[in-house]
PDB file of C-alpha atoms in Angstrom:
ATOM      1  CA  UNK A   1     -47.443  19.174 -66.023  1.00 49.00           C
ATOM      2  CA  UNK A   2     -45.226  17.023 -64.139  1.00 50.00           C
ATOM      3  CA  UNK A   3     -41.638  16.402 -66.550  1.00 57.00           C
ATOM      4  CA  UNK A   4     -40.537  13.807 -64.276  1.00 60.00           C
ATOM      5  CA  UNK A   5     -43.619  11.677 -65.747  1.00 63.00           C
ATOM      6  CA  UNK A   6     -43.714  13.382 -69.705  1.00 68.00           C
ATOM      7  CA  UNK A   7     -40.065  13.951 -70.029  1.00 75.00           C
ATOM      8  CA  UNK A   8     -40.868  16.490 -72.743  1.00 81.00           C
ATOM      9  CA  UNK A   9     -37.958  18.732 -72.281  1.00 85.00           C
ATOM     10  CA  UNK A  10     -34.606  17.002 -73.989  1.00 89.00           C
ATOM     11  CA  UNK A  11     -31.985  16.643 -71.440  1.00 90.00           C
ATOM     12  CA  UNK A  12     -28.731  17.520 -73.056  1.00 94.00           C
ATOM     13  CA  UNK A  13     -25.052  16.898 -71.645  1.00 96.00           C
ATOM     14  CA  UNK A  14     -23.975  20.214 -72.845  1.00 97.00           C
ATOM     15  CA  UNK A  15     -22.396  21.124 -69.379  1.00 96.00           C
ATOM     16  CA  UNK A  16     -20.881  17.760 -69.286  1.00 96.00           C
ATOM     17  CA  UNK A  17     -19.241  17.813 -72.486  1.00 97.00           C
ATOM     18  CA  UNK A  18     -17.778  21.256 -72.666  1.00 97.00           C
ATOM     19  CA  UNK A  19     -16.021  20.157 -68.712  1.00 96.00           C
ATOM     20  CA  UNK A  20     -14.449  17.140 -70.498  1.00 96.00           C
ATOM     21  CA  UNK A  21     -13.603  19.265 -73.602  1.00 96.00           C
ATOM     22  CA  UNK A  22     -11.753  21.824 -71.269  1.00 96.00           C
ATOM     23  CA  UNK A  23      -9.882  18.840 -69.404  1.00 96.00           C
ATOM     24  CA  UNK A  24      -8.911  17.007 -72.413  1.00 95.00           C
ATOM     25  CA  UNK A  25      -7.628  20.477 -74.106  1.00 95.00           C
ATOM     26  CA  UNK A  26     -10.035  20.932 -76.780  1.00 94.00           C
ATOM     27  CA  UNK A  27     -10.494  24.417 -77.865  1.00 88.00           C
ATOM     28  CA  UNK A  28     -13.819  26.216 -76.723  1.00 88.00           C
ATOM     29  CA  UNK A  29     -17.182  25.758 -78.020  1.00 93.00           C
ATOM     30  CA  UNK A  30     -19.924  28.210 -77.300  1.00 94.00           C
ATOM     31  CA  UNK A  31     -22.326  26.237 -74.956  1.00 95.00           C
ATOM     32  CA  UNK A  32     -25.636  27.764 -77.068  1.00 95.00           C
ATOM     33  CA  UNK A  33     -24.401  26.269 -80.706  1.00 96.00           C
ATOM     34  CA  UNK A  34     -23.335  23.131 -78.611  1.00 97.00           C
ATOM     35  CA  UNK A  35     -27.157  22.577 -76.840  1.00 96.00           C
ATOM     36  CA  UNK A  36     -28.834  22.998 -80.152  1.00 97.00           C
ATOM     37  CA  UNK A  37     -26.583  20.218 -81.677  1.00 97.00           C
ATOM     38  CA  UNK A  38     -26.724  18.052 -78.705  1.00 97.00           C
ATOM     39  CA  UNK A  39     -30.602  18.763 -78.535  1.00 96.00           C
ATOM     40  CA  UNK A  40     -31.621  18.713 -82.199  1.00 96.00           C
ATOM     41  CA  UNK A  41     -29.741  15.158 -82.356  1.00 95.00           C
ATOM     42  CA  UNK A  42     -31.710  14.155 -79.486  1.00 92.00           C
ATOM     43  CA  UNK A  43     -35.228  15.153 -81.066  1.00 93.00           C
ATOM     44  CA  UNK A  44     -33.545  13.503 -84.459  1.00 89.00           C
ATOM     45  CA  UNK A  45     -33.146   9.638 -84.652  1.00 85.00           C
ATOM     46  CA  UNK A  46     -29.722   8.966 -82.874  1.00 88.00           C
ATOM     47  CA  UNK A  47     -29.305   6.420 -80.529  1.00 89.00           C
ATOM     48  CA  UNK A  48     -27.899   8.045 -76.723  1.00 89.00           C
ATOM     49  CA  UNK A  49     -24.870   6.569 -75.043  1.00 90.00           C
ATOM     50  CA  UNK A  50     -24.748   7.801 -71.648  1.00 89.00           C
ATOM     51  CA  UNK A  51     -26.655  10.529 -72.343  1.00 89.00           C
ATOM     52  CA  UNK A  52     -24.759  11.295 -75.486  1.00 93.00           C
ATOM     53  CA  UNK A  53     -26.405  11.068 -79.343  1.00 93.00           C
ATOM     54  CA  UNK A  54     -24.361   8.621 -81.045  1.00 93.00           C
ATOM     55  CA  UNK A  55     -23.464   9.662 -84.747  1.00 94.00           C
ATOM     56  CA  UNK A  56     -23.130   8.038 -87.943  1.00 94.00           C
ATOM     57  CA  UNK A  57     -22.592   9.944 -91.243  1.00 94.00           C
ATOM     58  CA  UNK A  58     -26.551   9.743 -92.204  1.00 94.00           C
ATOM     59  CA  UNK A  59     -27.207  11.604 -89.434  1.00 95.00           C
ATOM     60  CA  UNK A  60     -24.368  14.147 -89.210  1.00 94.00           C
ATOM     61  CA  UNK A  61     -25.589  15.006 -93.043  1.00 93.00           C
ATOM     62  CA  UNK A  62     -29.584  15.197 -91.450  1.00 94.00           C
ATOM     63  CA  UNK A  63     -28.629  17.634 -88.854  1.00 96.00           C
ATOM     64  CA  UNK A  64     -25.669  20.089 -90.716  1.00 95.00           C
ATOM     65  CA  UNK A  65     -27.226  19.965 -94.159  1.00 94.00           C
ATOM     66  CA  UNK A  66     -31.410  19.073 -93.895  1.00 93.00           C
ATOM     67  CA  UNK A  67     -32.294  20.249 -90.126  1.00 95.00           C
ATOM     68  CA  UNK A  68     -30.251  22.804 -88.012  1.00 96.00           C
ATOM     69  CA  UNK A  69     -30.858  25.543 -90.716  1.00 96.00           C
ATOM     70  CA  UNK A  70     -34.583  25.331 -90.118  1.00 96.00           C
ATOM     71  CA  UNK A  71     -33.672  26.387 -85.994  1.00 97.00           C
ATOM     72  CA  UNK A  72     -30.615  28.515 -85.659  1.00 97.00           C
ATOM     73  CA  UNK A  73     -29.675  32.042 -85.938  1.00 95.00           C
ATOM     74  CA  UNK A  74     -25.890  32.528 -85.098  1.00 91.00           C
ATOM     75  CA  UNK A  75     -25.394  35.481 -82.244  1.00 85.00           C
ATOM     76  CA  UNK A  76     -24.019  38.793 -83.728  1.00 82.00           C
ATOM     77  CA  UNK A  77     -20.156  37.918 -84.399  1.00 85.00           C
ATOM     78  CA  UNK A  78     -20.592  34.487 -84.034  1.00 89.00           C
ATOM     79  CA  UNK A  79     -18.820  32.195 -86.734  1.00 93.00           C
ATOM     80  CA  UNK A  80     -21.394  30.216 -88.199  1.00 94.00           C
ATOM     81  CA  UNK A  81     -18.577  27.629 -88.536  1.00 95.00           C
ATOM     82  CA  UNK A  82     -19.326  26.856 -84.595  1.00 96.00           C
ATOM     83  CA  UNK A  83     -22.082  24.525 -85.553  1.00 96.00           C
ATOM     84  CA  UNK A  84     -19.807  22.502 -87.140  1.00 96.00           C
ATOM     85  CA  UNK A  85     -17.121  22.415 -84.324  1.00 96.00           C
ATOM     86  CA  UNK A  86     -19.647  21.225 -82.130  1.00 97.00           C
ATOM     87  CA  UNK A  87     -20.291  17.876 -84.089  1.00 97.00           C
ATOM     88  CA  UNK A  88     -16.021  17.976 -84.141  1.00 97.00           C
ATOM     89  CA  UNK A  89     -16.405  17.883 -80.689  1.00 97.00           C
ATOM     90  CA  UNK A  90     -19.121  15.497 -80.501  1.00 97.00           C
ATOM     91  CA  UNK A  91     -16.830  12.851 -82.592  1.00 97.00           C
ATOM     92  CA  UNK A  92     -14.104  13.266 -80.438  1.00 97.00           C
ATOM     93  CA  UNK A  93     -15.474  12.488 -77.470  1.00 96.00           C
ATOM     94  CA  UNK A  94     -17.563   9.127 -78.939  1.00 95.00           C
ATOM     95  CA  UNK A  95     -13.861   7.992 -79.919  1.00 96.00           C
ATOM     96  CA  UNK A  96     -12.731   9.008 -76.492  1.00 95.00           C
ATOM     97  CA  UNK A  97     -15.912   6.297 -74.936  1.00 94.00           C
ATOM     98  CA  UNK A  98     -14.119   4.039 -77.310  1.00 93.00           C
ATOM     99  CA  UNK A  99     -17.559   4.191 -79.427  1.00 92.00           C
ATOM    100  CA  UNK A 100     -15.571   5.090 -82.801  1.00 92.00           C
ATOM    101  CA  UNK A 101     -12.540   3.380 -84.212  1.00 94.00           C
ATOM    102  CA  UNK A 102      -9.543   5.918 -85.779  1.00 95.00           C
ATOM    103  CA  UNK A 103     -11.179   5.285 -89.089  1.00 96.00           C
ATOM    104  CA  UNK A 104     -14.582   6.205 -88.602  1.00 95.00           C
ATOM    105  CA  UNK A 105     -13.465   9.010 -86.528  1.00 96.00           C
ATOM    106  CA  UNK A 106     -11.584  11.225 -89.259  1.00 97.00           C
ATOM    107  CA  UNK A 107     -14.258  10.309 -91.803  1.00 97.00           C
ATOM    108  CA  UNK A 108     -16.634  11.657 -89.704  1.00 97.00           C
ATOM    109  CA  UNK A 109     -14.611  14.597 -88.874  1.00 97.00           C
ATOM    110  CA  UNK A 110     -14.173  15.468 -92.828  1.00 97.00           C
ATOM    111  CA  UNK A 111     -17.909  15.393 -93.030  1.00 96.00           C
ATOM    112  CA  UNK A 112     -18.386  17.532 -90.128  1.00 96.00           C
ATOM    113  CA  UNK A 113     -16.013  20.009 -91.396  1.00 96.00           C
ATOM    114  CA  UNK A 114     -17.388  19.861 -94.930  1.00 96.00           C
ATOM    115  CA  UNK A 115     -21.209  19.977 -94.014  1.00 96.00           C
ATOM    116  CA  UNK A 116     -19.855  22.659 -91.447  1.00 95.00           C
ATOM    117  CA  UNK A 117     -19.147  24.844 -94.496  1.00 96.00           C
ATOM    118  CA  UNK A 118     -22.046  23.866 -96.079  1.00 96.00           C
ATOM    119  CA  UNK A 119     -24.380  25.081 -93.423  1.00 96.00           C
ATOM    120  CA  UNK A 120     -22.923  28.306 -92.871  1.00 94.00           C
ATOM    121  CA  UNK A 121     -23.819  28.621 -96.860  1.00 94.00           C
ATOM    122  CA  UNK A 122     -27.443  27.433 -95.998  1.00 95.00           C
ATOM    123  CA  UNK A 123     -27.844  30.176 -93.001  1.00 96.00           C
ATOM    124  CA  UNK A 124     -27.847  32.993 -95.410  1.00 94.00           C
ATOM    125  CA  UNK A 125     -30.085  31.888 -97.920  1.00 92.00           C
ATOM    126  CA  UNK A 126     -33.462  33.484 -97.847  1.00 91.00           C
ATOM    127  CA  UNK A 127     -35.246  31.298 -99.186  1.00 88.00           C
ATOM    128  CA  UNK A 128     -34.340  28.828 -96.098  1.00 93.00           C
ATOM    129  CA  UNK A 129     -35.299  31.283 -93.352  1.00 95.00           C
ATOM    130  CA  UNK A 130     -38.192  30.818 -90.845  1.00 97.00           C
ATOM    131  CA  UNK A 131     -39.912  33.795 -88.822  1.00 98.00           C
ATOM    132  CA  UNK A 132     -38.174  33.173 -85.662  1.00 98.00           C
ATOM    133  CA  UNK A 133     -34.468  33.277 -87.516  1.00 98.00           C
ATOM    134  CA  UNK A 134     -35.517  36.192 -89.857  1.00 97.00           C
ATOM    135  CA  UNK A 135     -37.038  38.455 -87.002  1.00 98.00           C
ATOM    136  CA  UNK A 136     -34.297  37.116 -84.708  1.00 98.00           C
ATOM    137  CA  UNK A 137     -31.684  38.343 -87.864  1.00 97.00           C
ATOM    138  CA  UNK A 138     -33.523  41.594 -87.820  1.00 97.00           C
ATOM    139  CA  UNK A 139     -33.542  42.593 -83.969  1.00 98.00           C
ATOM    140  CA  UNK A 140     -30.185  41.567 -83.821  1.00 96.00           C
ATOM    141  CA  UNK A 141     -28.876  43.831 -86.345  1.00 95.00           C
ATOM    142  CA  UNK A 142     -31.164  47.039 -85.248  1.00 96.00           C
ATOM    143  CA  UNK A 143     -29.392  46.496 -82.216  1.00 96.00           C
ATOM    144  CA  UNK A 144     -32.250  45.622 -79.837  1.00 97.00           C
ATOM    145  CA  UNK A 145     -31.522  44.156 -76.550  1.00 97.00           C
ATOM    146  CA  UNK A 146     -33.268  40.693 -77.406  1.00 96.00           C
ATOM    147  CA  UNK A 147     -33.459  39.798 -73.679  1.00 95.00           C
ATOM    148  CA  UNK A 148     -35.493  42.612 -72.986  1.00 97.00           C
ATOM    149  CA  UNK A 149     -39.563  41.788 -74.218  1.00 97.00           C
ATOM    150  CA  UNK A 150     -40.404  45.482 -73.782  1.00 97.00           C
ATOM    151  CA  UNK A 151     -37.518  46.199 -76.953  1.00 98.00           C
ATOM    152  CA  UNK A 152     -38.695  43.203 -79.087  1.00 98.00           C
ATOM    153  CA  UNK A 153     -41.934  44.023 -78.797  1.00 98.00           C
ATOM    154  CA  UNK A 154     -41.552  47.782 -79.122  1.00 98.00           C
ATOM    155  CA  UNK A 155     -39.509  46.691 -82.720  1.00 98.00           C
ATOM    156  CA  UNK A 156     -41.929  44.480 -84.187  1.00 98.00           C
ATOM    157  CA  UNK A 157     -44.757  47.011 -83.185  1.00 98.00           C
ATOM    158  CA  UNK A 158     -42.906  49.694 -85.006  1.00 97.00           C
ATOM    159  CA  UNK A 159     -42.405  46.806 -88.261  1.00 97.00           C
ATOM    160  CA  UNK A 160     -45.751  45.966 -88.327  1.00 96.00           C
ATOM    161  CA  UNK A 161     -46.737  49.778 -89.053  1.00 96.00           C
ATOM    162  CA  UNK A 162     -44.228  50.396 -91.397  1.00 95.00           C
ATOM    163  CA  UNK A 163     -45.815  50.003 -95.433  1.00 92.00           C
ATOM    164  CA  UNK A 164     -45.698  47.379 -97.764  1.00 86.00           C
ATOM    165  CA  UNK A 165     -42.455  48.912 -99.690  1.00 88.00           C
ATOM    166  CA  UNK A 166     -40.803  49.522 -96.275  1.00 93.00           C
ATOM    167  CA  UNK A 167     -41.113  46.253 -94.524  1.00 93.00           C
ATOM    168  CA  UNK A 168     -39.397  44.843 -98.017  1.00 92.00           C
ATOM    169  CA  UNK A 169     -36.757  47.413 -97.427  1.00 92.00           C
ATOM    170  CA  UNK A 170     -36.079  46.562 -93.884  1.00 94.00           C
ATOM    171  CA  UNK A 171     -35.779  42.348 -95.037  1.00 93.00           C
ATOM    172  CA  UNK A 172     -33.626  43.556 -98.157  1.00 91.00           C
ATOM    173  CA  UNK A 173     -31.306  45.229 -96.124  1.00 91.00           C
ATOM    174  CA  UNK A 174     -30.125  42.230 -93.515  1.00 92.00           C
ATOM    175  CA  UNK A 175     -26.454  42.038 -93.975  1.00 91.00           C
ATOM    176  CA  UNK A 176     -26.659  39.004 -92.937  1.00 92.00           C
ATOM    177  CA  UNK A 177     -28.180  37.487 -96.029  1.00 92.00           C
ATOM    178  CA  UNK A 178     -27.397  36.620 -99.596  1.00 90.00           C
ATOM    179  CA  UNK A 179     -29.409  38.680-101.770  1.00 82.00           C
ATOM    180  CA  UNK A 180     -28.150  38.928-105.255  1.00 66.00           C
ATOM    181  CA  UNK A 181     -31.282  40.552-106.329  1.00 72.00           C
ATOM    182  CA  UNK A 182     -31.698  43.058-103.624  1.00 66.00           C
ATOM    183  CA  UNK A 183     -35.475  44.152-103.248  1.00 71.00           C
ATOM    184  CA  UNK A 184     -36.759  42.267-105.599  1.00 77.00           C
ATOM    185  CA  UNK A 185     -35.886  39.212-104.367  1.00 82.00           C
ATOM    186  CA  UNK A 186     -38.386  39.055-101.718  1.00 88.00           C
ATOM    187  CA  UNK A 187     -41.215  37.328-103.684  1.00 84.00           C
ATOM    188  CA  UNK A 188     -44.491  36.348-102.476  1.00 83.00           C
ATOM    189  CA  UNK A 189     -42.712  32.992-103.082  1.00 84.00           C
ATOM    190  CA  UNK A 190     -40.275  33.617-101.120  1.00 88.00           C
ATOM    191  CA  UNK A 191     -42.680  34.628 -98.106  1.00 89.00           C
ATOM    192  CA  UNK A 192     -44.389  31.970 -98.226  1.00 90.00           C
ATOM    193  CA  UNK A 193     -41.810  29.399 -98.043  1.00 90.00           C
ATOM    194  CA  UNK A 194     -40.614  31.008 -95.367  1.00 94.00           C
ATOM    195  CA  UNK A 195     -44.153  30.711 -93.273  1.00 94.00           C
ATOM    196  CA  UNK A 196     -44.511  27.052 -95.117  1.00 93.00           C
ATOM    197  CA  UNK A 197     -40.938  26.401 -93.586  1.00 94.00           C
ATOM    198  CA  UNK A 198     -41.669  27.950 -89.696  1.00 96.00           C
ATOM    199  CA  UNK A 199     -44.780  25.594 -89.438  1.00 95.00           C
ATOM    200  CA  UNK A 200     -43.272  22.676 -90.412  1.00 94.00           C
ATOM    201  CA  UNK A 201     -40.044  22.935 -88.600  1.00 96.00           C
ATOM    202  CA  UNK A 202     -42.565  23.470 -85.329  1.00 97.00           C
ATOM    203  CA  UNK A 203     -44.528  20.320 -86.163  1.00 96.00           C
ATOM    204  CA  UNK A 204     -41.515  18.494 -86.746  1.00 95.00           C
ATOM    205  CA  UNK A 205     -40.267  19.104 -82.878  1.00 96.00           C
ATOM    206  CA  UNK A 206     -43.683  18.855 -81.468  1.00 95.00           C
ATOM    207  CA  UNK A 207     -44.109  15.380 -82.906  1.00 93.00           C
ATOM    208  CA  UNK A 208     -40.328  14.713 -81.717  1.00 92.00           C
ATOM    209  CA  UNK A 209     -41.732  16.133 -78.434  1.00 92.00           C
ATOM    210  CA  UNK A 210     -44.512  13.451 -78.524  1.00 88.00           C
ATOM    211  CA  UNK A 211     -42.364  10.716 -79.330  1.00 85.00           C
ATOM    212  CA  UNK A 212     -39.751  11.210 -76.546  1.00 81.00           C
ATOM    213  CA  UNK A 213     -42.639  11.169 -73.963  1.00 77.00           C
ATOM    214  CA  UNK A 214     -44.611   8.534 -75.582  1.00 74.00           C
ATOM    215  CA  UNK A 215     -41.288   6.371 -75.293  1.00 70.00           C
ATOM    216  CA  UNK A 216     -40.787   7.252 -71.785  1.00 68.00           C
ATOM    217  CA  UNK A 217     -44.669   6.342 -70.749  1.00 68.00           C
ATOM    218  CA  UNK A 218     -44.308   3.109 -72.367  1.00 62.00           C
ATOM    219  CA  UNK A 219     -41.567   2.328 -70.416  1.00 61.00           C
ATOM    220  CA  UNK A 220     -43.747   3.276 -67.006  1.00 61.00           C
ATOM    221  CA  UNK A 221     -46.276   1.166 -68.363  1.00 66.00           C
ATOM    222  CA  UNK A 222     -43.491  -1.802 -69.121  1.00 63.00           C
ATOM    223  CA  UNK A 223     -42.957  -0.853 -65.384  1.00 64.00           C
ATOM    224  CA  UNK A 224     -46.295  -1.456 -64.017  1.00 64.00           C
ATOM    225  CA  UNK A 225     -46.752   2.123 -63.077  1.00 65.00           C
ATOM    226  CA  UNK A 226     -49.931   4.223 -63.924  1.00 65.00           C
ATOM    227  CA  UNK A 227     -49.881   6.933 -66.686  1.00 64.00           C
ATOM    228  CA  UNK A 228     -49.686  10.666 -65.523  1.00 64.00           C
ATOM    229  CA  UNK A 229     -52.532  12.322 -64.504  1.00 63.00           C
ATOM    230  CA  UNK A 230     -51.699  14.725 -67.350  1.00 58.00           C
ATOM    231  CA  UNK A 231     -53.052  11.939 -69.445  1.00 60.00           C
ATOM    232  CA  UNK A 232     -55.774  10.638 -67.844  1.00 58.00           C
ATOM    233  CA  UNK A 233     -58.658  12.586 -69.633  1.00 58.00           C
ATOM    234  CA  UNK A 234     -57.403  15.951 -70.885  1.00 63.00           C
ATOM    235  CA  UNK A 235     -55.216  15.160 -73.814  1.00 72.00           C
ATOM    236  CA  UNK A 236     -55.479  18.988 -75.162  1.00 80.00           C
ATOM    237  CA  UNK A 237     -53.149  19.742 -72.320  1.00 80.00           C
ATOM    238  CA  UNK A 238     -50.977  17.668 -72.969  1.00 81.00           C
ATOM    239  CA  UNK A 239     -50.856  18.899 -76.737  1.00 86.00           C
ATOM    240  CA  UNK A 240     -50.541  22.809 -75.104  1.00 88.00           C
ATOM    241  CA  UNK A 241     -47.642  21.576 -72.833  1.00 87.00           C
ATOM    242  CA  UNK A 242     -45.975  19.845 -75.918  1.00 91.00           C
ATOM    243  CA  UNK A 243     -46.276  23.092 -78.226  1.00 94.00           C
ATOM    244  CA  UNK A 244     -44.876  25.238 -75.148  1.00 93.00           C
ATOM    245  CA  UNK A 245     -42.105  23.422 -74.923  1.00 94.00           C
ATOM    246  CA  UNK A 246     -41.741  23.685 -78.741  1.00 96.00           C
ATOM    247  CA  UNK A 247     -41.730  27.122 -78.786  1.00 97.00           C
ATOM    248  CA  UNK A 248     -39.287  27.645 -75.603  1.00 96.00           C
ATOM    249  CA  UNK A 249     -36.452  25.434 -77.988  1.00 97.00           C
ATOM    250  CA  UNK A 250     -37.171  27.685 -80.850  1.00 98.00           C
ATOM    251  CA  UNK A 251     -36.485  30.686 -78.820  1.00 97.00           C
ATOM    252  CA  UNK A 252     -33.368  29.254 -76.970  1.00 96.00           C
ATOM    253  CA  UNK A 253     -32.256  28.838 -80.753  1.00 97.00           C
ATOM    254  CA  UNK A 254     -33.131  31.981 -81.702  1.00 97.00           C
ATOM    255  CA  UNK A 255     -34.601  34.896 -78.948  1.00 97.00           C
ATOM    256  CA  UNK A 256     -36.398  33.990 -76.014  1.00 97.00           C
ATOM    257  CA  UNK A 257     -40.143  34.071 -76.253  1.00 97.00           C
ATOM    258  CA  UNK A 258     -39.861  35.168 -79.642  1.00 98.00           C
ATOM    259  CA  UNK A 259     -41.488  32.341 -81.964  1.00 98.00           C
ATOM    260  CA  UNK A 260     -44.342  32.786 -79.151  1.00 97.00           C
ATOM    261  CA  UNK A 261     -45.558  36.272 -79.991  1.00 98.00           C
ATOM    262  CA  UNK A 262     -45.011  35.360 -83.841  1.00 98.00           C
ATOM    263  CA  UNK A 263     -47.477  32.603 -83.944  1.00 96.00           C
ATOM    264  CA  UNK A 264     -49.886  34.520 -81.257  1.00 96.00           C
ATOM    265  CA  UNK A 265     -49.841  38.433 -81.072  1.00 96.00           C
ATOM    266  CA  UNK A 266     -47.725  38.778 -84.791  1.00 97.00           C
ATOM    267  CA  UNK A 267     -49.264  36.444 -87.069  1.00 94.00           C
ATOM    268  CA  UNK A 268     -49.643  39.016 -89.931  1.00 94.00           C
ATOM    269  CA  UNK A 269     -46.168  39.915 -89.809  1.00 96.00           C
ATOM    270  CA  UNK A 270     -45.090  36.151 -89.472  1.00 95.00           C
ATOM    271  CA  UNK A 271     -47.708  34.426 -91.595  1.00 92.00           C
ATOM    272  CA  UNK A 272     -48.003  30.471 -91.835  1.00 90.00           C
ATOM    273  CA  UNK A 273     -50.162  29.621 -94.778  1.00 81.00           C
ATOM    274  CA  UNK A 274     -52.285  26.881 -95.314  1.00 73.00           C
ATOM    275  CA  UNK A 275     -53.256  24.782 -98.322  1.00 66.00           C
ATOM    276  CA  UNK A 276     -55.562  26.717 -99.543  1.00 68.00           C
ATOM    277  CA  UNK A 277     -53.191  29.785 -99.876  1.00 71.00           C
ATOM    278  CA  UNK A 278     -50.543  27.607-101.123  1.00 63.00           C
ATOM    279  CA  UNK A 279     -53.038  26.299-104.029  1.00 61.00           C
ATOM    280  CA  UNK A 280     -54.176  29.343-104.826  1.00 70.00           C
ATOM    281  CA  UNK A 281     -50.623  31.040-105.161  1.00 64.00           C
ATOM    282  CA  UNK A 282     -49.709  28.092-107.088  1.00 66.00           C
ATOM    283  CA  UNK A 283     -52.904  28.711-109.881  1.00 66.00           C
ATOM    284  CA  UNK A 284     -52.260  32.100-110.217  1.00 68.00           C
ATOM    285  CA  UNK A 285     -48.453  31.893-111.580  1.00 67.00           C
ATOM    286  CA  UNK A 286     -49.435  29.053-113.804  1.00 66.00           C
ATOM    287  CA  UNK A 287     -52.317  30.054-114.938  1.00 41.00           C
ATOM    288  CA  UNK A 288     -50.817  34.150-115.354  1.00 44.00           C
ATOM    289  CA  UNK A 289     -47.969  35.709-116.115  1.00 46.00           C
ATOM    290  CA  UNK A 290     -47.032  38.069-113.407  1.00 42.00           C
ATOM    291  CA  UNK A 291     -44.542  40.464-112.470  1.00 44.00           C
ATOM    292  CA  UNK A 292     -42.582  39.640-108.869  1.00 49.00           C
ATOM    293  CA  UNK A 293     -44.708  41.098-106.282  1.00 39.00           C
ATOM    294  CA  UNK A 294     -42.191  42.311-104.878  1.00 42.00           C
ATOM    295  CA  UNK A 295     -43.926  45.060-102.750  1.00 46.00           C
ATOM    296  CA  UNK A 296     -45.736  42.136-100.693  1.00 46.00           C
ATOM    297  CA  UNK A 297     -45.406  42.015 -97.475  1.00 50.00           C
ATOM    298  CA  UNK A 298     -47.126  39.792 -94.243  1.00 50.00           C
ATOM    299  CA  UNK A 299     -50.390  40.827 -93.688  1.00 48.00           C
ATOM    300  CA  UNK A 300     -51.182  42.062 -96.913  1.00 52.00           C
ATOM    301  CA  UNK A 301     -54.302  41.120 -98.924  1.00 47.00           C
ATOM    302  CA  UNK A 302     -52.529  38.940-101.865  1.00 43.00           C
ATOM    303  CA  UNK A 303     -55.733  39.604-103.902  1.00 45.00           C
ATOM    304  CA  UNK A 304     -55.626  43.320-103.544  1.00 42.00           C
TER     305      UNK A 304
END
């Protein structure tokens, strides 16, 4: 696939914008919470300057309260709070291109700051996780070396052995979640949002994905200049290159190559269910009153 004609991968000034932070005095940013605003606003509706999204308080509220939740896991001993520093940053320099007057600049810099707060709230809720950010939450904190496949694969090997009652042990134990009702919080519900949540939040950057290089073709094509071979008869490749590139931003968000193996070699550990599954966990707790199943784990039979 040639990017030069797709333009799949976003194409984020994160270098650029931490060089004029550092000249203009700013205080640091990590560069990895930085990309995944930069990018996520990108794949989102906001319009680029320069290279640069441009924000407005519907969209600062989209990304720190509705979206970034869905994609990032903070590094060990990273402040959470980072996310929302990077949007500071983000402000600062539109006002510095003269793109925001001094009013719109510290209302948008209360929001950032508040919805900051908010999201760093939203990142421990369980019931907001995805498989990439829990499994990335649970290396992390068994102190695997994440950049090493062997160790990730060696953990979730050892995970997916483990019983019902001890994979539910493992989740209740993250320290890096809210879980005011310890083991028994981790409801089939629960579960299932989470593998609802994970396929959705992939979908929703693939079609971003498919957008960004449908917007670039038609431009060729304003242009006078063919469509990419890519395209010329084998749209499935296209689709593959589209969900490759999908996955590769979940890991950068997360672990590297991580979402991959969960959706290919780890599915019944990481579990995405479909309608029917939904339907039919939604019929049994209406039509039945059951206890919590709180000893379910992925890749158990729910009928069993």
């Amino acid at each position: 696939m040639d990017d030069e004609d797709l333009r799949l991968a976003p194409r984020p000034h994160t270098a650029e914008l931490l060089r004029w932070a550092a000249e203009q005095g700013f205080g640091p940013v990590p560069e990895g919470p930085l990309n995944a605003v930069l990018t996520l606003l990108e794949l989102g509706d906001a319009r680029l300057h320069d290279g640069y999204p441009e924000l407005t308080s519907a969209l600062l509220q989209e990304l720190l309260y509705e979206r970034i939740h869905l994609y990032v896991q903070p590094a060990p001993g990273e402040d959470p709070l980072v996310y929302g520093a990077a949007v500071e940053l983000l402000i600062e320099h539109q006002k510095a291109a003269k793109r925001l007057n001094a009013k719109r600049r510290e209302r948008l810099l209360a929001e950032a700051r508040w919805q900051g707060e908010l999201l760093a709230g939203l990142l421990r809720q369980p019931h907001l996780l995805t498989w990439p950010r829990l499994y990335a939450l649970l290396l992390r904190e068994a102190g695997v070396d994440t950049a090493d496949e062997a160790a990730v694969r060696s953990w979730l090997d050892g995970f997916r052995e483990l019983e019902p009652a001890g994979r539910i042990a493992v989740l209740a134990g993250a320290a890096g979640l809210d879980q005011p009702e310890g083991e028994e919080g981790w409801t089939e519900g629960v579960l299932l949002s989470i593998g609802m949540a994970t396929d959705g939040a992939r979908l929703l950057v693939e079609n971003r994905l498919m957008e960004r290089s449908y917007h670039n073709l038609a431009g060729r094509t304003a242009l006078g200049l063919p469509m990419p071979a890519e395209l010329s008869g084998d749209f499935p490749e296209f689709e593959a290159a589209v969900q490759a590139e999908a996955l590769r931003l979940l890991g950068e968000w997360t672990v590297p190559g991580l979402p991959a193996l969960l959706l290919t070699e780890y599915q019944e550990i990481a579990p995405e269910p479909g309608a029917a599954e939904v339907d039919q966990y939604i019929v049994k707790r209406g039509l039945v009153e059951l206890p919590d199943i709180a000893g379910w784990t992925p890749g158990q039979d729910r009928d069993a």
